[in-house]
mmCIF file of C-alpha atoms in Angstrom:
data_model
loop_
_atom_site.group_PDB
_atom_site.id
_atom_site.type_symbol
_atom_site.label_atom_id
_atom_site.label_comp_id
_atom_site.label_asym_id
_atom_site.label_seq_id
_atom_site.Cartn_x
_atom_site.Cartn_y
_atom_site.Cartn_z
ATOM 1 C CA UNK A 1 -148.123 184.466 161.066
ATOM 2 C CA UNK A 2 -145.163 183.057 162.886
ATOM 3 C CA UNK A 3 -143.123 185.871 164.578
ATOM 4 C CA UNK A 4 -139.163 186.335 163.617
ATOM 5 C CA UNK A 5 -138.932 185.456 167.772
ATOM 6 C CA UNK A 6 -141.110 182.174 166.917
ATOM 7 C CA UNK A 7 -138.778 181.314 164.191
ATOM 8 C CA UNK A 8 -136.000 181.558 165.740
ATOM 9 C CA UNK A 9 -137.304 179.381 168.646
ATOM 10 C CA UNK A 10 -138.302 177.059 166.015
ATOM 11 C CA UNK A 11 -135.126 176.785 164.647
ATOM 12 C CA UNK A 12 -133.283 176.448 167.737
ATOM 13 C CA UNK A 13 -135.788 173.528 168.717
ATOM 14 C CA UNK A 14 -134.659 171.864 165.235
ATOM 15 C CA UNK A 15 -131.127 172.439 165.898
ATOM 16 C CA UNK A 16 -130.877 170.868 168.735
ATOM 17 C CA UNK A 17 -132.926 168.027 168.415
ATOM 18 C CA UNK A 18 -130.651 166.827 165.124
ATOM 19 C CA UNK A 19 -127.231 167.874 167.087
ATOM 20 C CA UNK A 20 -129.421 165.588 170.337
ATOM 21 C CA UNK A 21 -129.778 163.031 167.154
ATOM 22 C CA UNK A 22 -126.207 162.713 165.827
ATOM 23 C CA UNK A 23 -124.514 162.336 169.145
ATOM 24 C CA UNK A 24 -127.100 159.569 170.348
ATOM 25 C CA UNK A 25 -126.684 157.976 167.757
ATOM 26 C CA UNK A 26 -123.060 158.330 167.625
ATOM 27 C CA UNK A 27 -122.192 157.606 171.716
ATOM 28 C CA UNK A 28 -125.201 156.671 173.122
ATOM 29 C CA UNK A 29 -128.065 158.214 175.520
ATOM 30 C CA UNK A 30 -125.781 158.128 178.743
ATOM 31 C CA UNK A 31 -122.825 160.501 177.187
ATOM 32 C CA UNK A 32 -125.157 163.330 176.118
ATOM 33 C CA UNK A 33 -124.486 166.977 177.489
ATOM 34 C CA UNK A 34 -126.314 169.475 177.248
ATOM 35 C CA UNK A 35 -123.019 171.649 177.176
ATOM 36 C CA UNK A 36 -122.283 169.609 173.984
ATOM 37 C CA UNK A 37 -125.604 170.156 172.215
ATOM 38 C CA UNK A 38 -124.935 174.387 173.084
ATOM 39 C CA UNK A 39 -122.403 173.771 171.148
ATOM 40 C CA UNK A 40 -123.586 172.379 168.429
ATOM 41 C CA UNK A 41 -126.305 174.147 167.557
ATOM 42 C CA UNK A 42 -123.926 177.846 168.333
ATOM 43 C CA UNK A 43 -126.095 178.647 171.354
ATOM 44 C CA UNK A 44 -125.616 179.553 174.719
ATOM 45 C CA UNK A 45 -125.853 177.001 177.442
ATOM 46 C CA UNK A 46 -128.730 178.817 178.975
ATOM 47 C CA UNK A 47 -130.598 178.966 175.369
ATOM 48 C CA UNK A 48 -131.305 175.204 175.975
ATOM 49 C CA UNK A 49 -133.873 175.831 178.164
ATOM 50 C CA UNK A 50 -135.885 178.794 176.782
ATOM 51 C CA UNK A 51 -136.837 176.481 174.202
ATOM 52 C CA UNK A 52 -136.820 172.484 175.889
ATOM 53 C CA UNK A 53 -137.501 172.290 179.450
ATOM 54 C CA UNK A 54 -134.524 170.035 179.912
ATOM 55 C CA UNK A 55 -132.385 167.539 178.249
ATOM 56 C CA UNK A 56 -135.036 164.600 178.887
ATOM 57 C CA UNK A 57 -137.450 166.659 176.555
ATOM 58 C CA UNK A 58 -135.165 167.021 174.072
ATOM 59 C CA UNK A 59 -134.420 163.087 174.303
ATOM 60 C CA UNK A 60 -137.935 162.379 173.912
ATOM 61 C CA UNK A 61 -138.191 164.367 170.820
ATOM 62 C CA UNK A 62 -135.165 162.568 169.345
ATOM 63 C CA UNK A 63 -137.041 159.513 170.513
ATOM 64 C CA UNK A 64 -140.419 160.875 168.598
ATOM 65 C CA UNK A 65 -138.374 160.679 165.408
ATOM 66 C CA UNK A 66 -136.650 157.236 165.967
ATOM 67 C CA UNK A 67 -140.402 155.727 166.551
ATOM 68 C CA UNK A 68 -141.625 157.573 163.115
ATOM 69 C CA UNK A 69 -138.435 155.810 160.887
ATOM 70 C CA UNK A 70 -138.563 152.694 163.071
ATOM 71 C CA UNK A 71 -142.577 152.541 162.512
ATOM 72 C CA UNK A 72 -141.672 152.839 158.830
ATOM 73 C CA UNK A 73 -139.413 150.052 158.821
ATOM 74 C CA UNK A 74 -141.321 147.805 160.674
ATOM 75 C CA UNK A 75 -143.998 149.138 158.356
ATOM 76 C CA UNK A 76 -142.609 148.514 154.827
ATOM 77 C CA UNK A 77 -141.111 145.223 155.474
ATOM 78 C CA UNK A 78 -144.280 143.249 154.047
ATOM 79 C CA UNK A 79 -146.459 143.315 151.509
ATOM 80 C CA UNK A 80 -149.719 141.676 153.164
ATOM 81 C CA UNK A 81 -149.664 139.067 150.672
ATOM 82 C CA UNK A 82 -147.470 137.033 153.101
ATOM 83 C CA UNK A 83 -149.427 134.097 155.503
ATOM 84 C CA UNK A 84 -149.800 136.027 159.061
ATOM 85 C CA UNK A 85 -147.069 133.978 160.929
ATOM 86 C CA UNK A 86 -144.754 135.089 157.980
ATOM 87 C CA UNK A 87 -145.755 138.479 158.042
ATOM 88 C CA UNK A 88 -144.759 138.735 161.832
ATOM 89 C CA UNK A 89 -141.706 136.917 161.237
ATOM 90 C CA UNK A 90 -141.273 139.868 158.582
ATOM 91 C CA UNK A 91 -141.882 142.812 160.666
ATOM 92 C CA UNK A 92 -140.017 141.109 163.319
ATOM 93 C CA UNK A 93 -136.796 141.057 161.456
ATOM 94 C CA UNK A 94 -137.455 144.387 159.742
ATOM 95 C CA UNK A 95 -137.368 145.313 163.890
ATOM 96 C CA UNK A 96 -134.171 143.352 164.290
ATOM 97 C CA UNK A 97 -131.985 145.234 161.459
ATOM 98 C CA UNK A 98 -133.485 148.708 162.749
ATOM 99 C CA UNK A 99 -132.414 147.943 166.223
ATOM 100 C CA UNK A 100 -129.188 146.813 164.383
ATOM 101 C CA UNK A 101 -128.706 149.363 162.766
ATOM 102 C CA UNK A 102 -129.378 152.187 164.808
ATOM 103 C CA UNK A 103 -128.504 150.105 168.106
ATOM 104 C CA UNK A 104 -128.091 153.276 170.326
ATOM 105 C CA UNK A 105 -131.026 155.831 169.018
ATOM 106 C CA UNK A 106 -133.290 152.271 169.140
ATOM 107 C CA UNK A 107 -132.020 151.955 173.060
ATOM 108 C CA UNK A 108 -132.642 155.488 174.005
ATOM 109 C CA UNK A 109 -136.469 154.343 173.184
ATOM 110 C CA UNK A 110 -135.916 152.469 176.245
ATOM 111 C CA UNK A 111 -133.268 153.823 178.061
ATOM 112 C CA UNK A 112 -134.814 157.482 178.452
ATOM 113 C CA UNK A 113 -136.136 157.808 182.061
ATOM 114 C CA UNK A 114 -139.965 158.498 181.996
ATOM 115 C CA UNK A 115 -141.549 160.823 183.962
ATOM 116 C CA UNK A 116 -141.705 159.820 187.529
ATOM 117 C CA UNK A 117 -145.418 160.296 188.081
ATOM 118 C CA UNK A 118 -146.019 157.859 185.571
ATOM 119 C CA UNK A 119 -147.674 159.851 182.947
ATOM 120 C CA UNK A 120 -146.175 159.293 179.088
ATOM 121 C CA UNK A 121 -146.147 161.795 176.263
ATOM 122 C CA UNK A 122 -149.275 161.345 174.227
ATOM 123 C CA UNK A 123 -147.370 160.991 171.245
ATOM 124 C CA UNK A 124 -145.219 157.824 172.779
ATOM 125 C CA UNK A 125 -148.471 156.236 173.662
ATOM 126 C CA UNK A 126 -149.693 157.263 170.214
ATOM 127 C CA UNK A 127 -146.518 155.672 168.069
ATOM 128 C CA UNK A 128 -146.651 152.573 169.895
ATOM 129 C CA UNK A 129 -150.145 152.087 169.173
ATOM 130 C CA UNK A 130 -149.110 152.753 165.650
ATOM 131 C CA UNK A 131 -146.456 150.117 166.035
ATOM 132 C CA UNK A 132 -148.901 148.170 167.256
ATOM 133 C CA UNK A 133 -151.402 148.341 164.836
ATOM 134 C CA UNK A 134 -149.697 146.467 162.935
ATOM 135 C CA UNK A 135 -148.768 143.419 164.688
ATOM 136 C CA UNK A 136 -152.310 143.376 166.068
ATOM 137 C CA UNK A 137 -153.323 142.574 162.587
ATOM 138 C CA UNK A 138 -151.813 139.199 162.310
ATOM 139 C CA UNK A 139 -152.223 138.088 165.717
ATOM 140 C CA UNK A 140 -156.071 138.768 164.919
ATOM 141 C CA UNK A 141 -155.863 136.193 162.440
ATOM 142 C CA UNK A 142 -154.189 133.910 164.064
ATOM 143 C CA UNK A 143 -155.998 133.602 167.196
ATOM 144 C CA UNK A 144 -159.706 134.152 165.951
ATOM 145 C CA UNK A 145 -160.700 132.929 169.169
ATOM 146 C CA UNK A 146 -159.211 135.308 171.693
ATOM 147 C CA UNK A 147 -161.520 138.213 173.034
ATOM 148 C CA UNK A 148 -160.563 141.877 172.352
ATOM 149 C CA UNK A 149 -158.305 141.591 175.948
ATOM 150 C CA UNK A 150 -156.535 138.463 175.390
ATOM 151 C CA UNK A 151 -155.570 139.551 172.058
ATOM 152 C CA UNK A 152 -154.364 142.808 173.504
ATOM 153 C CA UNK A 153 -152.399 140.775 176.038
ATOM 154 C CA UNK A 154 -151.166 138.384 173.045
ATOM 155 C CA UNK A 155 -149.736 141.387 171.092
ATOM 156 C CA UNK A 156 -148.033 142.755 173.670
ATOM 157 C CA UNK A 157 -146.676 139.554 174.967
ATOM 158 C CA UNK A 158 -145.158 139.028 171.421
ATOM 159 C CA UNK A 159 -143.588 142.170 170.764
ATOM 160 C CA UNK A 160 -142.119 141.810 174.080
ATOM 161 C CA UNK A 161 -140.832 138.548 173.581
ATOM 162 C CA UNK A 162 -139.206 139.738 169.840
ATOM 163 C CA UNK A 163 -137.893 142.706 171.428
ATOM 164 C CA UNK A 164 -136.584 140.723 174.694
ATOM 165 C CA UNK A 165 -134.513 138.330 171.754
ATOM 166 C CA UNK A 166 -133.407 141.518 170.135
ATOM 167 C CA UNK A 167 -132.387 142.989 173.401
ATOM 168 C CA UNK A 168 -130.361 140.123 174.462
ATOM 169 C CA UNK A 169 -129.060 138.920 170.882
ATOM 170 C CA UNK A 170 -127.357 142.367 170.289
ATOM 171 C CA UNK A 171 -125.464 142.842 173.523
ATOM 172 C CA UNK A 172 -122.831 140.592 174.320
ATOM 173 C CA UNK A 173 -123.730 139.066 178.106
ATOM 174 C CA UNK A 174 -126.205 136.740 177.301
ATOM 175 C CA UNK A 175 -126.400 135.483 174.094
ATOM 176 C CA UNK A 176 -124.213 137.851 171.975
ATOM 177 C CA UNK A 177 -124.391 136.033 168.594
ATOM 178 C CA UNK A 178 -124.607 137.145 165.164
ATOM 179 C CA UNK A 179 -128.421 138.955 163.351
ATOM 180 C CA UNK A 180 -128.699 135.434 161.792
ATOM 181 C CA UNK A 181 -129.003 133.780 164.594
ATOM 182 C CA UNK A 182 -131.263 135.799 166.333
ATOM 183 C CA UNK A 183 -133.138 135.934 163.156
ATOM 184 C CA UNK A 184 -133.340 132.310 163.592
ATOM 185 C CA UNK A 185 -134.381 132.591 167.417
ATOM 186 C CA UNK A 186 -136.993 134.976 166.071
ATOM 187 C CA UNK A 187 -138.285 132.677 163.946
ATOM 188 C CA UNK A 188 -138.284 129.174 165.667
ATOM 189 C CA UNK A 189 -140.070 130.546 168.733
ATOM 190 C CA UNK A 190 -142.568 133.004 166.134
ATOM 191 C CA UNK A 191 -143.660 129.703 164.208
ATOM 192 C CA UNK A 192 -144.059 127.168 167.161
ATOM 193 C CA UNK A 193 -146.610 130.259 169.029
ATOM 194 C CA UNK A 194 -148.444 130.471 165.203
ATOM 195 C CA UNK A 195 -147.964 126.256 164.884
ATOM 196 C CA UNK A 196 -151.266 125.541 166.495
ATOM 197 C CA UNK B 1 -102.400 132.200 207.016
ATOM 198 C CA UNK B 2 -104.060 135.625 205.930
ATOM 199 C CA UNK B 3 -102.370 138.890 207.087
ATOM 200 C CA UNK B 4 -104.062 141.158 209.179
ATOM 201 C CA UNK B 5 -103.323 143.656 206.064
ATOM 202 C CA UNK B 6 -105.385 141.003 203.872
ATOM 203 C CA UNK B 7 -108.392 140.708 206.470
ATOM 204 C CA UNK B 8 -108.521 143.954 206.494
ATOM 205 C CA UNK B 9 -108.732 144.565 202.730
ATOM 206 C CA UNK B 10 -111.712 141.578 202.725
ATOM 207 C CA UNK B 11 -113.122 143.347 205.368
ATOM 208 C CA UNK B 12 -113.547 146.542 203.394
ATOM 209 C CA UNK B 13 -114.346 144.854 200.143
ATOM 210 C CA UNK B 14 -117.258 143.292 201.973
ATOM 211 C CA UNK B 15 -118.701 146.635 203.328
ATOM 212 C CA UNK B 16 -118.440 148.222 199.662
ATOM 213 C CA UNK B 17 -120.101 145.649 198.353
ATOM 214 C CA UNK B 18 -123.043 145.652 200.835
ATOM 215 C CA UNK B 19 -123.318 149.282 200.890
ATOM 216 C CA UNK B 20 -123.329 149.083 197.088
ATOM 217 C CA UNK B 21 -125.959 146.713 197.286
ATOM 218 C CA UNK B 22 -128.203 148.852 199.775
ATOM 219 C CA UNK B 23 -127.884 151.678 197.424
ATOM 220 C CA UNK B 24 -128.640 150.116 194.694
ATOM 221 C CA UNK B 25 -131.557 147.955 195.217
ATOM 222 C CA UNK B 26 -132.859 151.616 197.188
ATOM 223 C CA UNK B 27 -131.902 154.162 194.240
ATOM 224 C CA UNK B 28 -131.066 152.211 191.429
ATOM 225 C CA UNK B 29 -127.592 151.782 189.748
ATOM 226 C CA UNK B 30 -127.442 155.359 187.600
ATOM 227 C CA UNK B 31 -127.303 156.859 191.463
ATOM 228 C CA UNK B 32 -124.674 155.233 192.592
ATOM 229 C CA UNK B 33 -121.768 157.615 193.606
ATOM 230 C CA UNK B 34 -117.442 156.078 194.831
ATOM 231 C CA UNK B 35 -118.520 159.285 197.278
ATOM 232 C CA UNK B 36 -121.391 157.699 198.930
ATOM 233 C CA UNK B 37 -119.692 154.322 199.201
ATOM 234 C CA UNK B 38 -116.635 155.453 200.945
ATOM 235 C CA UNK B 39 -118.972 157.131 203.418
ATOM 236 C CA UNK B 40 -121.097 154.135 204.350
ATOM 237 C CA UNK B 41 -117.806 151.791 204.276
ATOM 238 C CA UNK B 42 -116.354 154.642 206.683
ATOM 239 C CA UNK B 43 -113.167 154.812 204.292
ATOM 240 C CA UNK B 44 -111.621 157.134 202.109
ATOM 241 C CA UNK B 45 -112.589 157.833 198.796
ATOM 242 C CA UNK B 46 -108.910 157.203 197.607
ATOM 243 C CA UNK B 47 -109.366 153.810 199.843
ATOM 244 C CA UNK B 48 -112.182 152.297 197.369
ATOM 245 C CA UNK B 49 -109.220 151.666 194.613
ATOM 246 C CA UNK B 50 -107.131 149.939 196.896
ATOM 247 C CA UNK B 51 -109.649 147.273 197.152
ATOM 248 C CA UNK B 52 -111.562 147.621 193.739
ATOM 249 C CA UNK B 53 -110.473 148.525 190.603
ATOM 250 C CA UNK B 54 -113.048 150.821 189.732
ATOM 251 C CA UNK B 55 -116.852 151.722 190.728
ATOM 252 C CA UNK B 56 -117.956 148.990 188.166
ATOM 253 C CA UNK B 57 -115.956 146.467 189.400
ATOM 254 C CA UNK B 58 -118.129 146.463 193.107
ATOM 255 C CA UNK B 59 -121.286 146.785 190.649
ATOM 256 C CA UNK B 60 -119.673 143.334 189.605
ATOM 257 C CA UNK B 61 -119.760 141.953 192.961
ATOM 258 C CA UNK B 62 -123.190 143.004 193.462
ATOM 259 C CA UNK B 63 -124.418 141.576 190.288
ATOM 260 C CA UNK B 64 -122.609 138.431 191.169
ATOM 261 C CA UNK B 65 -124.770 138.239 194.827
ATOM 262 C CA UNK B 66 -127.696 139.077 192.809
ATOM 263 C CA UNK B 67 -127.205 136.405 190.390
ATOM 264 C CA UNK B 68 -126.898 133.788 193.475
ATOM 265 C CA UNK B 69 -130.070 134.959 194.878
ATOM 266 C CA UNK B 70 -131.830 134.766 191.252
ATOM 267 C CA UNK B 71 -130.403 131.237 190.502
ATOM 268 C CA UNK B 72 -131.532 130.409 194.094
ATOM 269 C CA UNK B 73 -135.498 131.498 192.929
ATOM 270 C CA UNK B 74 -135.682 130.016 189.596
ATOM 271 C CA UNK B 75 -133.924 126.775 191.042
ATOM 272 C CA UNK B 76 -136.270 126.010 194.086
ATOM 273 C CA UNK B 77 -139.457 126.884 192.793
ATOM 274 C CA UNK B 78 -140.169 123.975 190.915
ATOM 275 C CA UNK B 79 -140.095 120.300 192.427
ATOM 276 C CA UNK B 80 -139.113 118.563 189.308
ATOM 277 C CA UNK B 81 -142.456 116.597 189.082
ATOM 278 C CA UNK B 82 -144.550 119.271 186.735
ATOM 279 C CA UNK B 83 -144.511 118.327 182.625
ATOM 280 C CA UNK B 84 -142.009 119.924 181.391
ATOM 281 C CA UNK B 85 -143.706 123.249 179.563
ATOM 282 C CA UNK B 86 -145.025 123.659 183.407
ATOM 283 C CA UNK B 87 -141.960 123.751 184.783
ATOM 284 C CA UNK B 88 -140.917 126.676 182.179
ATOM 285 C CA UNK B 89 -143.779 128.337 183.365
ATOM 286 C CA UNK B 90 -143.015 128.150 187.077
ATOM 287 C CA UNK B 91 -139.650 128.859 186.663
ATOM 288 C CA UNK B 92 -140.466 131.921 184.626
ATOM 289 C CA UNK B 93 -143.109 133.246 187.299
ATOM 290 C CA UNK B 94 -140.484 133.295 189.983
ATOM 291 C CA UNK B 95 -138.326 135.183 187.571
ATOM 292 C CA UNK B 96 -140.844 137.512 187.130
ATOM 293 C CA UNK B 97 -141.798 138.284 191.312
ATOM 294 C CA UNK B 98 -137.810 138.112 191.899
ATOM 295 C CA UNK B 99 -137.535 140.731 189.292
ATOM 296 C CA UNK B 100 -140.573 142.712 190.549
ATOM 297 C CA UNK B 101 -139.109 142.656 194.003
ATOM 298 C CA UNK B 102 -135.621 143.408 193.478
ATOM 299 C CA UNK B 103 -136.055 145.270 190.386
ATOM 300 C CA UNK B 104 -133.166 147.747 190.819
ATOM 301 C CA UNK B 105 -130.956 145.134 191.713
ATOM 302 C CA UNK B 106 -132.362 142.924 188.713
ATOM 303 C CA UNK B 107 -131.710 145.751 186.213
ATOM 304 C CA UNK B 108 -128.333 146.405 187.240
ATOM 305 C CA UNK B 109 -127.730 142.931 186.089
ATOM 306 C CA UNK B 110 -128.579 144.324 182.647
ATOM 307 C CA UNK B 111 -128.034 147.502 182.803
ATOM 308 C CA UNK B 112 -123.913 147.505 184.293
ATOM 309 C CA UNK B 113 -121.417 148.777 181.276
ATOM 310 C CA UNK B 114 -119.908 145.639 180.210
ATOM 311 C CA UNK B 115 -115.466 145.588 179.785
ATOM 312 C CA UNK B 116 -115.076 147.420 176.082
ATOM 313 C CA UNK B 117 -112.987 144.528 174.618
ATOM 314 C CA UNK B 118 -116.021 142.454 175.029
ATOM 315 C CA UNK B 119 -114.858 139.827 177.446
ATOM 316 C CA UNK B 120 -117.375 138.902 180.389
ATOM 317 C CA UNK B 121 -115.876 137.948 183.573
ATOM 318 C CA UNK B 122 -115.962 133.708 184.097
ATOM 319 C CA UNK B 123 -117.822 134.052 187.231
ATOM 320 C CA UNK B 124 -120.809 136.132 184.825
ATOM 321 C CA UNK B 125 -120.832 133.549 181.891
ATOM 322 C CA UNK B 126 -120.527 130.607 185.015
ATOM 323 C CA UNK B 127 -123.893 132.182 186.945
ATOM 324 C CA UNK B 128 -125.354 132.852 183.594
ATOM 325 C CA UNK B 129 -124.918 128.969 182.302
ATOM 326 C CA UNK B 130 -126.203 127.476 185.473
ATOM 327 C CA UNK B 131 -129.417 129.605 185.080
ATOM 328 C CA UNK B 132 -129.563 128.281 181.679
ATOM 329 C CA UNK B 133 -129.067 125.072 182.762
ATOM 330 C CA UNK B 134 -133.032 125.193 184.534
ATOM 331 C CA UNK B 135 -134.390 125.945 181.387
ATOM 332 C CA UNK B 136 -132.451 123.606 179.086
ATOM 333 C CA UNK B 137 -133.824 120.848 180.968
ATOM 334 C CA UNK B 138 -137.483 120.992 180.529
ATOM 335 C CA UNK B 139 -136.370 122.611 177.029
ATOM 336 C CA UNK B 140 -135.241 119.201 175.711
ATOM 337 C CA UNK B 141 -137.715 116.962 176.772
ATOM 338 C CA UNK B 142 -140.187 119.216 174.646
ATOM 339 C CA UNK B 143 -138.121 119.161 171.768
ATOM 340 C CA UNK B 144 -136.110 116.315 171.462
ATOM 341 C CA UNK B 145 -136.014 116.830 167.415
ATOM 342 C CA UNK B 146 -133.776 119.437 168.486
ATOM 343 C CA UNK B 147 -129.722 118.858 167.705
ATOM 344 C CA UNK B 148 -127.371 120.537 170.801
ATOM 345 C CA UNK B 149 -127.208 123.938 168.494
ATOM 346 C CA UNK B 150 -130.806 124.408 168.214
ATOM 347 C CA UNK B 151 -131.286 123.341 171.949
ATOM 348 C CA UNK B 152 -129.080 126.138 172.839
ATOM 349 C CA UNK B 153 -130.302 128.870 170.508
ATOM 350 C CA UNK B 154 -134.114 127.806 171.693
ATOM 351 C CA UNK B 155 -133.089 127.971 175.547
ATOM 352 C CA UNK B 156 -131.886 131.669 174.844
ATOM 353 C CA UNK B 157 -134.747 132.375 172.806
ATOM 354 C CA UNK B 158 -137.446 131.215 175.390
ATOM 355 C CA UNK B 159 -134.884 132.962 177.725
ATOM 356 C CA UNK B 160 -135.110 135.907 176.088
ATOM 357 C CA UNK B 161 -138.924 135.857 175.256
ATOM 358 C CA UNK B 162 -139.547 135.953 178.959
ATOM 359 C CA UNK B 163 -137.222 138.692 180.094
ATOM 360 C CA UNK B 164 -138.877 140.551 177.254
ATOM 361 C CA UNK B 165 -142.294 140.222 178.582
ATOM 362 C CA UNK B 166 -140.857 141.149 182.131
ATOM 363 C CA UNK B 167 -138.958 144.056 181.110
ATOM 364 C CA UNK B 168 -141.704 145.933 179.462
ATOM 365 C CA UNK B 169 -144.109 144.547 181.580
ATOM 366 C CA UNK B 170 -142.290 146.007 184.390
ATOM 367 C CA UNK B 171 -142.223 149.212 183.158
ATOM 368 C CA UNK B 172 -144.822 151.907 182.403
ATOM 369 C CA UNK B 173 -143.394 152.367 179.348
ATOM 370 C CA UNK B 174 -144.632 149.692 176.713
ATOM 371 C CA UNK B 175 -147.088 147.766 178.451
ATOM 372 C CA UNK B 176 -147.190 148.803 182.362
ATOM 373 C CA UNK B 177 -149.382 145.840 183.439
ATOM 374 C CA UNK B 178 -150.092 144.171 187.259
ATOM 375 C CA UNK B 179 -148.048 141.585 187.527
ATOM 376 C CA UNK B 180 -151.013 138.628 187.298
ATOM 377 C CA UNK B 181 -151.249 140.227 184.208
ATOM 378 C CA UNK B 182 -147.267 139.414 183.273
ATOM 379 C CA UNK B 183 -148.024 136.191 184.402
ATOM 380 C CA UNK B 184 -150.638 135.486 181.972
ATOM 381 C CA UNK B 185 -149.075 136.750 179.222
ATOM 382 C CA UNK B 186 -145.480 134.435 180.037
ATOM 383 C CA UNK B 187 -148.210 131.353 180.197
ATOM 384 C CA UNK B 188 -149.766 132.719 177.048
ATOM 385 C CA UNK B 189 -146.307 132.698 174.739
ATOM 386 C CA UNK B 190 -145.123 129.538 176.229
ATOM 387 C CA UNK B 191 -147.910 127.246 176.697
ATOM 388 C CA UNK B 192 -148.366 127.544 173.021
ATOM 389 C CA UNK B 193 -144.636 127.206 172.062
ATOM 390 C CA UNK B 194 -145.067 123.536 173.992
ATOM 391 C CA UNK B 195 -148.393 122.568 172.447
ATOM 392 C CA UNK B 196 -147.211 121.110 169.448
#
């Protein structure tokens, strides 16, 4: 049985992590204090770090939760009935709006400086493979003929090439245009790679 | 005839810049202090604002040289012989090894808070179009279907696609790779976005 101490740690942990949450999402990964989150969650600065290590590990688990609800996004958008270029066209979009949507807790993803020797959290690694998963699925059959490491390569190459017209498409310096038209980028350079 | 005031001022504007430039191709942009600077300029802090408006406006200047030296690498590494989807590809390998070799300075291209009101200095959009320019090209002699609007949202998407793949790739974040490995995956997404 959890102690009352445990608890209370627990809670703390919870706090935080939804005050780390709000004000992400609100101003964005590069304004967050740690004298701010204190404050939020009625602790004392010091408090912080009985329970997170520091304010990167409290990032990461605000991170943990954006991958779960972007994962079910991407996740929900199709049905599998749809043709596998369609369904990636699908998931891609479904990636778009999220990123729209939740533009800064989808940037501090990718923003949040990793640790320097390298080494990711297990359960990154593990959410992207879920993420993954499930544009692996299409890809499969759409490229029968690529081995097991050029379809690994494939995968990766197109999630980075959706997320690279996301990136770009919702910050105004490159191409700053409107979700319709990067829906449209999404899809004329989708169908032309599946257009074999 | 310039002052001795106003060579003075270029002189000083000149050192910022460089030193700005040292420090961040060395530490990256996010550790880049007025306070460090003024000491490797050998001014005041108070000085810096004479010359710049703020911090972000050197990061500006540096981008700007950066730019230069990136349009200089995409622009000679092709000959103009190569079919056009080759050309794409050799123009998007030296983005890649210019990225992997000055990737602090690269990012900061990205990565520098943009003016709030949304406008983007002429010089930006000008380096920024001319870049574009390289890819257009080859872009419509493989799609001459394409009308001028469909040109231009294809040359950011293929644009885009690539700095996606480079980005992550770069990164041990999403899909940490050797760069022969980037390479493959660029020639991968393109070479089938030209094989119609």
């Amino acid at each position: 049985m959890a102690t009352k101490a445990q608890i209370r740690r627990e809670q703390l942990r919870e706090k935080l992590v939804e005050a780390a949450e709000i004000r992400i999402d609100q101003h964005g990964l590069s304004d967050l204090r740690a004298r701010d989150l204190a404050k939020d969650a009625g602790c004392a600065l010091g408090a912080i770090y009985n329970v997170f290590e520091d304010l990167n590990a409290i990032v990461m688990a605000v991170n943990g939760r954006t991958f779960k609800r972007l994962g079910q996004a991407v996740g929900t958008s199709f049905d599998g009935s749809e043709p596998p270029m369609q369904r990636l066209i699908v998931m891609s979009t479904a990636y778009l709006h999220f990123a729209d949507k939740n533009t800064n807790l989808w940037r501090a993803l990718f923003d949040l400086q990793m640790p320097n020797d390298g080494s990711v959290p297990d359960w990154y690694r593990s959410a992207l493979k879920d993420l993954f998963s499930f544009i692996a699925e299409p890809v499969s059959e759409l490229f029968p003929e690529l081995d097991r490491v050029e379809m690994d390569l494939m995968t990766r190459a197109l999630f980075s090439s959706v997320h690279g017209i996301v990136t770009l498409g919702l910050e105004n310096r490159i191409s700053g245009v409107p979700p319709e038209q990067i829906e449209r980028m999404i899809a004329q350079v989708l169908s032309r790679i599946g257009n074999k």
